[in-house]
Amino acid sequence: MPSLRRIALVFLLCLALAAPAGAWSFKEHILVTRLAVQRMLEDPETPEEMKAWLREIAPTAGDMAGARTLLVETYVGPEPQGLARLDYWVIFPDMARKVDGNNPVAPFGVPEAPMHFVDLELLMPGDGVKRYRHDLSNKPRFEDLPRDWRDPRLVQAGYLPWRVEQVYGELVRAIREERYAPADKTDRDNAMVLAGYLAHYLADNTQPQHATIDFRSHAYFAIPRRAPDVHGMLEYGMLDWEGHDFPELREALWQKLTAELERLNAVGQAATRPARIDPWTSSVRVSFAAYD
């Protein structure tokens, strides 16, 4: 049982260690999740039975040539086709907004959309104007954030760290109960689906505009109402916009990504793994780093 809990901890860590990123289309969600699984497969502390399960749900993990092709050459788009297993479930939380409509997410009692962000300015103490300031003066302290998901401010501010903690707990429980795959098309209470959800939220958390009320960066333009959708351009425009290819940029980002992976491999996984991971605390600290 302890080894199974460690599995989920490692999965969380592999994604939480990611540096703040500049783009989270479906393509990037798939790519980063495959790389996280690859790091788990390379980790000597991952039990062999878990490695076998990971190879089954993410068979492309470890294929670096395929990863480069995905990032640099492939168009995935907003309605991807042919995805299966973990590749599918890691993008499903975005599609769930349409599939589930306004159905509340338990136990939060609100729809899916607020699970993907946390607008930090809205959690500043006091009654002052809570808006984005580029000098970070409207950024709360870690101690200002409520640990309790029932805080009414979260309905507007978003639930991302609280949702990460909840899904992590459900993933651990599913592994313990050996519920590894969906029983049918509607089953989301199993380890494969929950691993996809967890990977999705953790990746969203590293996108800087998922941590601010000014999620389109309008504050940086003289006439905000005429400002472009910077968020959309970051998430899709640079790397997955059909008919608007930027091959030099994609290749440059691939080189930066592989260099960072090589640096992490040189350091060693044991050296970067804390003794204990608290999913909520880790997620909040990533939100702060992304915001900065």
PDB file of N, CA and C in Angstrom, residues 215-277:
ATOM      1  N   PHE A 215      -6.620  37.651 -17.205  1.00  0.00           N
ATOM      2  CA  PHE A 215      -6.155  36.458 -17.902  1.00  0.00           C
ATOM      3  C   PHE A 215      -5.935  36.673 -19.392  1.00  0.00           C
ATOM      4  N   ARG A 216      -6.330  37.827 -19.922  1.00  0.00           N
ATOM      5  CA  ARG A 216      -6.030  38.140 -21.321  1.00  0.00           C
ATOM      6  C   ARG A 216      -4.921  39.188 -21.451  1.00  0.00           C
ATOM      7  N   SER A 217      -4.334  39.605 -20.331  1.00  0.00           N
ATOM      8  CA  SER A 217      -3.248  40.594 -20.313  1.00  0.00           C
ATOM      9  C   SER A 217      -3.669  41.936 -20.899  1.00  0.00           C
ATOM     10  N   HIS A 218      -4.919  42.327 -20.712  1.00  0.00           N
ATOM     11  CA  HIS A 218      -5.392  43.598 -21.246  1.00  0.00           C
ATOM     12  C   HIS A 218      -4.745  44.796 -20.550  1.00  0.00           C
ATOM     13  N   ALA A 219      -4.249  44.607 -19.336  1.00  0.00           N
ATOM     14  CA  ALA A 219      -3.640  45.721 -18.605  1.00  0.00           C
ATOM     15  C   ALA A 219      -2.401  46.258 -19.294  1.00  0.00           C
ATOM     16  N   TYR A 220      -1.837  45.499 -20.212  1.00  0.00           N
ATOM     17  CA  TYR A 220      -0.614  45.922 -20.886  1.00  0.00           C
ATOM     18  C   TYR A 220      -0.888  46.704 -22.168  1.00  0.00           C
ATOM     19  N   PHE A 221      -2.150  47.003 -22.462  1.00  0.00           N
ATOM     20  CA  PHE A 221      -2.509  47.716 -23.681  1.00  0.00           C
ATOM     21  C   PHE A 221      -3.189  49.031 -23.330  1.00  0.00           C
ATOM     22  N   ALA A 222      -2.926  50.060 -24.142  1.00  0.00           N
ATOM     23  CA  ALA A 222      -3.445  51.397 -23.866  1.00  0.00           C
ATOM     24  C   ALA A 222      -4.967  51.424 -23.873  1.00  0.00           C
ATOM     25  N   ILE A 223      -5.574  50.672 -24.790  1.00  0.00           N
ATOM     26  CA  ILE A 223      -7.035  50.609 -24.868  1.00  0.00           C
ATOM     27  C   ILE A 223      -7.445  49.154 -24.631  1.00  0.00           C
ATOM     28  N   PRO A 224      -7.694  48.770 -23.388  1.00  0.00           N
ATOM     29  CA  PRO A 224      -7.934  47.355 -23.062  1.00  0.00           C
ATOM     30  C   PRO A 224      -9.033  46.700 -23.888  1.00  0.00           C
ATOM     31  N   ARG A 225     -10.118  47.426 -24.171  1.00  0.00           N
ATOM     32  CA  ARG A 225     -11.225  46.795 -24.884  1.00  0.00           C
ATOM     33  C   ARG A 225     -10.858  46.444 -26.330  1.00  0.00           C
ATOM     34  N   ARG A 226      -9.785  47.026 -26.842  1.00  0.00           N
ATOM     35  CA  ARG A 226      -9.329  46.724 -28.191  1.00  0.00           C
ATOM     36  C   ARG A 226      -8.137  45.769 -28.199  1.00  0.00           C
ATOM     37  N   ALA A 227      -7.741  45.315 -27.024  1.00  0.00           N
ATOM     38  CA  ALA A 227      -6.549  44.470 -26.919  1.00  0.00           C
ATOM     39  C   ALA A 227      -6.799  43.099 -27.530  1.00  0.00           C
ATOM     40  N   PRO A 228      -5.785  42.483 -28.094  1.00  0.00           N
ATOM     41  CA  PRO A 228      -5.935  41.121 -28.618  1.00  0.00           C
ATOM     42  C   PRO A 228      -6.071  40.115 -27.478  1.00  0.00           C
ATOM     43  N   ASP A 229      -6.494  38.924 -27.812  1.00  0.00           N
ATOM     44  CA  ASP A 229      -6.625  37.856 -26.818  1.00  0.00           C
ATOM     45  C   ASP A 229      -5.257  37.195 -26.645  1.00  0.00           C
ATOM     46  N   VAL A 230      -4.446  37.778 -25.788  1.00  0.00           N
ATOM     47  CA  VAL A 230      -3.100  37.251 -25.575  1.00  0.00           C
ATOM     48  C   VAL A 230      -3.154  35.820 -25.041  1.00  0.00           C
ATOM     49  N   HIS A 231      -4.117  35.564 -24.183  1.00  0.00           N
ATOM     50  CA  HIS A 231      -4.261  34.220 -23.617  1.00  0.00           C
ATOM     51  C   HIS A 231      -4.442  33.188 -24.728  1.00  0.00           C
ATOM     52  N   GLY A 232      -5.363  33.455 -25.632  1.00  0.00           N
ATOM     53  CA  GLY A 232      -5.604  32.524 -26.725  1.00  0.00           C
ATOM     54  C   GLY A 232      -4.396  32.348 -27.626  1.00  0.00           C
ATOM     55  N   MET A 233      -3.675  33.435 -27.859  1.00  0.00           N
ATOM     56  CA  MET A 233      -2.492  33.328 -28.711  1.00  0.00           C
ATOM     57  C   MET A 233      -1.405  32.500 -28.038  1.00  0.00           C
ATOM     58  N   LEU A 234      -1.287  32.621 -26.719  1.00  0.00           N
ATOM     59  CA  LEU A 234      -0.305  31.812 -25.996  1.00  0.00           C
ATOM     60  C   LEU A 234      -0.702  30.342 -25.990  1.00  0.00           C
ATOM     61  N   GLU A 235      -1.985  30.073 -25.763  1.00  0.00           N
ATOM     62  CA  GLU A 235      -2.401  28.685 -25.596  1.00  0.00           C
ATOM     63  C   GLU A 235      -2.513  27.928 -26.917  1.00  0.00           C
ATOM     64  N   TYR A 236      -2.861  28.632 -27.989  1.00  0.00           N
ATOM     65  CA  TYR A 236      -3.009  27.946 -29.270  1.00  0.00           C
ATOM     66  C   TYR A 236      -2.207  28.611 -30.394  1.00  0.00           C
ATOM     67  N   GLY A 237      -2.178  29.929 -30.415  1.00  0.00           N
ATOM     68  CA  GLY A 237      -1.638  30.628 -31.571  1.00  0.00           C
ATOM     69  C   GLY A 237      -0.195  30.296 -31.909  1.00  0.00           C
ATOM     70  N   MET A 238       0.648  30.185 -30.900  1.00  0.00           N
ATOM     71  CA  MET A 238       2.068  29.966 -31.172  1.00  0.00           C
ATOM     72  C   MET A 238       2.365  28.574 -31.690  1.00  0.00           C
ATOM     73  N   LEU A 239       1.652  27.580 -31.168  1.00  0.00           N
ATOM     74  CA  LEU A 239       2.079  26.201 -31.412  1.00  0.00           C
ATOM     75  C   LEU A 239       1.028  25.302 -32.039  1.00  0.00           C
ATOM     76  N   ASP A 240      -0.217  25.744 -32.125  1.00  0.00           N
ATOM     77  CA  ASP A 240      -1.226  24.816 -32.634  1.00  0.00           C
ATOM     78  C   ASP A 240      -2.367  25.551 -33.328  1.00  0.00           C
ATOM     79  N   TRP A 241      -2.021  26.497 -34.175  1.00  0.00           N
ATOM     80  CA  TRP A 241      -3.001  27.291 -34.904  1.00  0.00           C
ATOM     81  C   TRP A 241      -2.952  26.872 -36.362  1.00  0.00           C
ATOM     82  N   GLU A 242      -3.993  26.245 -36.816  1.00  0.00           N
ATOM     83  CA  GLU A 242      -3.997  25.694 -38.170  1.00  0.00           C
ATOM     84  C   GLU A 242      -3.799  26.796 -39.211  1.00  0.00           C
ATOM     85  N   GLY A 243      -2.870  26.577 -40.114  1.00  0.00           N
ATOM     86  CA  GLY A 243      -2.602  27.527 -41.165  1.00  0.00           C
ATOM     87  C   GLY A 243      -1.677  28.662 -40.791  1.00  0.00           C
ATOM     88  N   HIS A 244      -1.232  28.703 -39.539  1.00  0.00           N
ATOM     89  CA  HIS A 244      -0.311  29.740 -39.073  1.00  0.00           C
ATOM     90  C   HIS A 244       0.862  29.051 -38.378  1.00  0.00           C
ATOM     91  N   ASP A 245       1.739  28.482 -39.160  1.00  0.00           N
ATOM     92  CA  ASP A 245       2.852  27.718 -38.605  1.00  0.00           C
ATOM     93  C   ASP A 245       4.017  28.633 -38.247  1.00  0.00           C
ATOM     94  N   PHE A 246       4.653  28.323 -37.143  1.00  0.00           N
ATOM     95  CA  PHE A 246       5.854  29.024 -36.715  1.00  0.00           C
ATOM     96  C   PHE A 246       6.928  27.975 -36.432  1.00  0.00           C
ATOM     97  N   PRO A 247       7.459  27.349 -37.486  1.00  0.00           N
ATOM     98  CA  PRO A 247       8.371  26.209 -37.275  1.00  0.00           C
ATOM     99  C   PRO A 247       9.635  26.571 -36.509  1.00  0.00           C
ATOM    100  N   GLU A 248      10.169  27.773 -36.740  1.00  0.00           N
ATOM    101  CA  GLU A 248      11.393  28.160 -36.024  1.00  0.00           C
ATOM    102  C   GLU A 248      11.124  28.290 -34.531  1.00  0.00           C
ATOM    103  N   LEU A 249       9.983  28.877 -34.197  1.00  0.00           N
ATOM    104  CA  LEU A 249       9.628  29.016 -32.782  1.00  0.00           C
ATOM    105  C   LEU A 249       9.416  27.652 -32.143  1.00  0.00           C
ATOM    106  N   ARG A 250       8.699  26.779 -32.833  1.00  0.00           N
ATOM    107  CA  ARG A 250       8.435  25.451 -32.282  1.00  0.00           C
ATOM    108  C   ARG A 250       9.737  24.683 -32.069  1.00  0.00           C
ATOM    109  N   GLU A 251      10.640  24.772 -33.024  1.00  0.00           N
ATOM    110  CA  GLU A 251      11.919  24.070 -32.885  1.00  0.00           C
ATOM    111  C   GLU A 251      12.735  24.662 -31.742  1.00  0.00           C
ATOM    112  N   ALA A 252      12.718  25.980 -31.612  1.00  0.00           N
ATOM    113  CA  ALA A 252      13.453  26.622 -30.522  1.00  0.00           C
ATOM    114  C   ALA A 252      12.909  26.182 -29.164  1.00  0.00           C
ATOM    115  N   LEU A 253      11.585  26.083 -29.051  1.00  0.00           N
ATOM    116  CA  LEU A 253      10.990  25.644 -27.793  1.00  0.00           C
ATOM    117  C   LEU A 253      11.299  24.175 -27.518  1.00  0.00           C
ATOM    118  N   TRP A 254      11.345  23.370 -28.560  1.00  0.00           N
ATOM    119  CA  TRP A 254      11.711  21.966 -28.381  1.00  0.00           C
ATOM    120  C   TRP A 254      13.135  21.849 -27.843  1.00  0.00           C
ATOM    121  N   GLN A 255      14.046  22.656 -28.370  1.00  0.00           N
ATOM    122  CA  GLN A 255      15.429  22.626 -27.896  1.00  0.00           C
ATOM    123  C   GLN A 255      15.518  23.052 -26.433  1.00  0.00           C
ATOM    124  N   LYS A 256      14.756  24.064 -26.053  1.00  0.00           N
ATOM    125  CA  LYS A 256      14.746  24.494 -24.655  1.00  0.00           C
ATOM    126  C   LYS A 256      14.178  23.396 -23.747  1.00  0.00           C
ATOM    127  N   LEU A 257      13.133  22.748 -24.224  1.00  0.00           N
ATOM    128  CA  LEU A 257      12.501  21.690 -23.437  1.00  0.00           C
ATOM    129  C   LEU A 257      13.449  20.521 -23.228  1.00  0.00           C
ATOM    130  N   THR A 258      14.085  20.054 -24.287  1.00  0.00           N
ATOM    131  CA  THR A 258      14.982  18.906 -24.148  1.00  0.00           C
ATOM    132  C   THR A 258      16.205  19.255 -23.308  1.00  0.00           C
ATOM    133  N   ALA A 259      16.676  20.501 -23.391  1.00  0.00           N
ATOM    134  CA  ALA A 259      17.800  20.914 -22.549  1.00  0.00           C
ATOM    135  C   ALA A 259      17.425  20.872 -21.076  1.00  0.00           C
ATOM    136  N   GLU A 260      16.189  21.275 -20.762  1.00  0.00           N
ATOM    137  CA  GLU A 260      15.734  21.230 -19.370  1.00  0.00           C
ATOM    138  C   GLU A 260      15.585  19.795 -18.886  1.00  0.00           C
ATOM    139  N   LEU A 261      15.102  18.920 -19.760  1.00  0.00           N
ATOM    140  CA  LEU A 261      14.997  17.515 -19.385  1.00  0.00           C
ATOM    141  C   LEU A 261      16.373  16.913 -19.121  1.00  0.00           C
ATOM    142  N   GLU A 262      17.341  17.263 -19.944  1.00  0.00           N
ATOM    143  CA  GLU A 262      18.703  16.778 -19.728  1.00  0.00           C
ATOM    144  C   GLU A 262      19.271  17.295 -18.411  1.00  0.00           C
ATOM    145  N   ARG A 263      18.959  18.553 -18.072  1.00  0.00           N
ATOM    146  CA  ARG A 263      19.428  19.104 -16.807  1.00  0.00           C
ATOM    147  C   ARG A 263      18.824  18.340 -15.633  1.00  0.00           C
ATOM    148  N   LEU A 264      17.522  18.053 -15.706  1.00  0.00           N
ATOM    149  CA  LEU A 264      16.870  17.304 -14.639  1.00  0.00           C
ATOM    150  C   LEU A 264      17.428  15.896 -14.521  1.00  0.00           C
ATOM    151  N   ASN A 265      17.707  15.267 -15.655  1.00  0.00           N
ATOM    152  CA  ASN A 265      18.275  13.919 -15.628  1.00  0.00           C
ATOM    153  C   ASN A 265      19.661  13.922 -15.008  1.00  0.00           C
ATOM    154  N   ALA A 266      20.434  14.989 -15.282  1.00  0.00           N
ATOM    155  CA  ALA A 266      21.773  15.089 -14.705  1.00  0.00           C
ATOM    156  C   ALA A 266      21.714  15.263 -13.196  1.00  0.00           C
ATOM    157  N   VAL A 267      20.741  16.034 -12.733  1.00  0.00           N
ATOM    158  CA  VAL A 267      20.581  16.240 -11.288  1.00  0.00           C
ATOM    159  C   VAL A 267      20.150  14.944 -10.610  1.00  0.00           C
ATOM    160  N   GLY A 268      19.253  14.200 -11.287  1.00  0.00           N
ATOM    161  CA  GLY A 268      18.756  12.948 -10.724  1.00  0.00           C
ATOM    162  C   GLY A 268      17.419  13.152 -10.040  1.00  0.00           C
ATOM    163  N   GLN A 269      16.523  12.201 -10.198  1.00  0.00           N
ATOM    164  CA  GLN A 269      15.188  12.342  -9.652  1.00  0.00           C
ATOM    165  C   GLN A 269      15.182  12.359  -8.128  1.00  0.00           C
ATOM    166  N   ALA A 270      16.041  11.570  -7.521  1.00  0.00           N
ATOM    167  CA  ALA A 270      16.051  11.521  -6.057  1.00  0.00           C
ATOM    168  C   ALA A 270      16.413  12.881  -5.465  1.00  0.00           C
ATOM    169  N   ALA A 271      17.308  13.611  -6.139  1.00  0.00           N
ATOM    170  CA  ALA A 271      17.747  14.900  -5.620  1.00  0.00           C
ATOM    171  C   ALA A 271      16.662  15.962  -5.702  1.00  0.00           C
ATOM    172  N   THR A 272      15.698  15.801  -6.615  1.00  0.00           N
ATOM    173  CA  THR A 272      14.643  16.797  -6.785  1.00  0.00           C
ATOM    174  C   THR A 272      13.342  16.400  -6.111  1.00  0.00           C
ATOM    175  N   ARG A 273      13.306  15.257  -5.453  1.00  0.00           N
ATOM    176  CA  ARG A 273      12.080  14.774  -4.839  1.00  0.00           C
ATOM    177  C   ARG A 273      12.043  15.132  -3.359  1.00  0.00           C
ATOM    178  N   PRO A 274      11.089  15.953  -2.932  1.00  0.00           N
ATOM    179  CA  PRO A 274      10.986  16.259  -1.504  1.00  0.00           C
ATOM    180  C   PRO A 274      10.550  15.034  -0.710  1.00  0.00           C
ATOM    181  N   ALA A 275      10.781  15.080   0.589  1.00  0.00           N
ATOM    182  CA  ALA A 275      10.434  13.940   1.435  1.00  0.00           C
ATOM    183  C   ALA A 275       8.924  13.719   1.477  1.00  0.00           C
ATOM    184  N   ARG A 276       8.171  14.808   1.379  1.00  0.00           N
ATOM    185  CA  ARG A 276       6.713  14.692   1.448  1.00  0.00           C
ATOM    186  C   ARG A 276       6.097  15.743   0.537  1.00  0.00           C
ATOM    187  N   ILE A 277       5.068  15.351  -0.188  1.00  0.00           N
ATOM    188  CA  ILE A 277       4.381  16.277  -1.078  1.00  0.00           C
ATOM    189  C   ILE A 277       2.983  16.534  -0.545  1.00  0.00           C
TER     190      ILE A 277
END
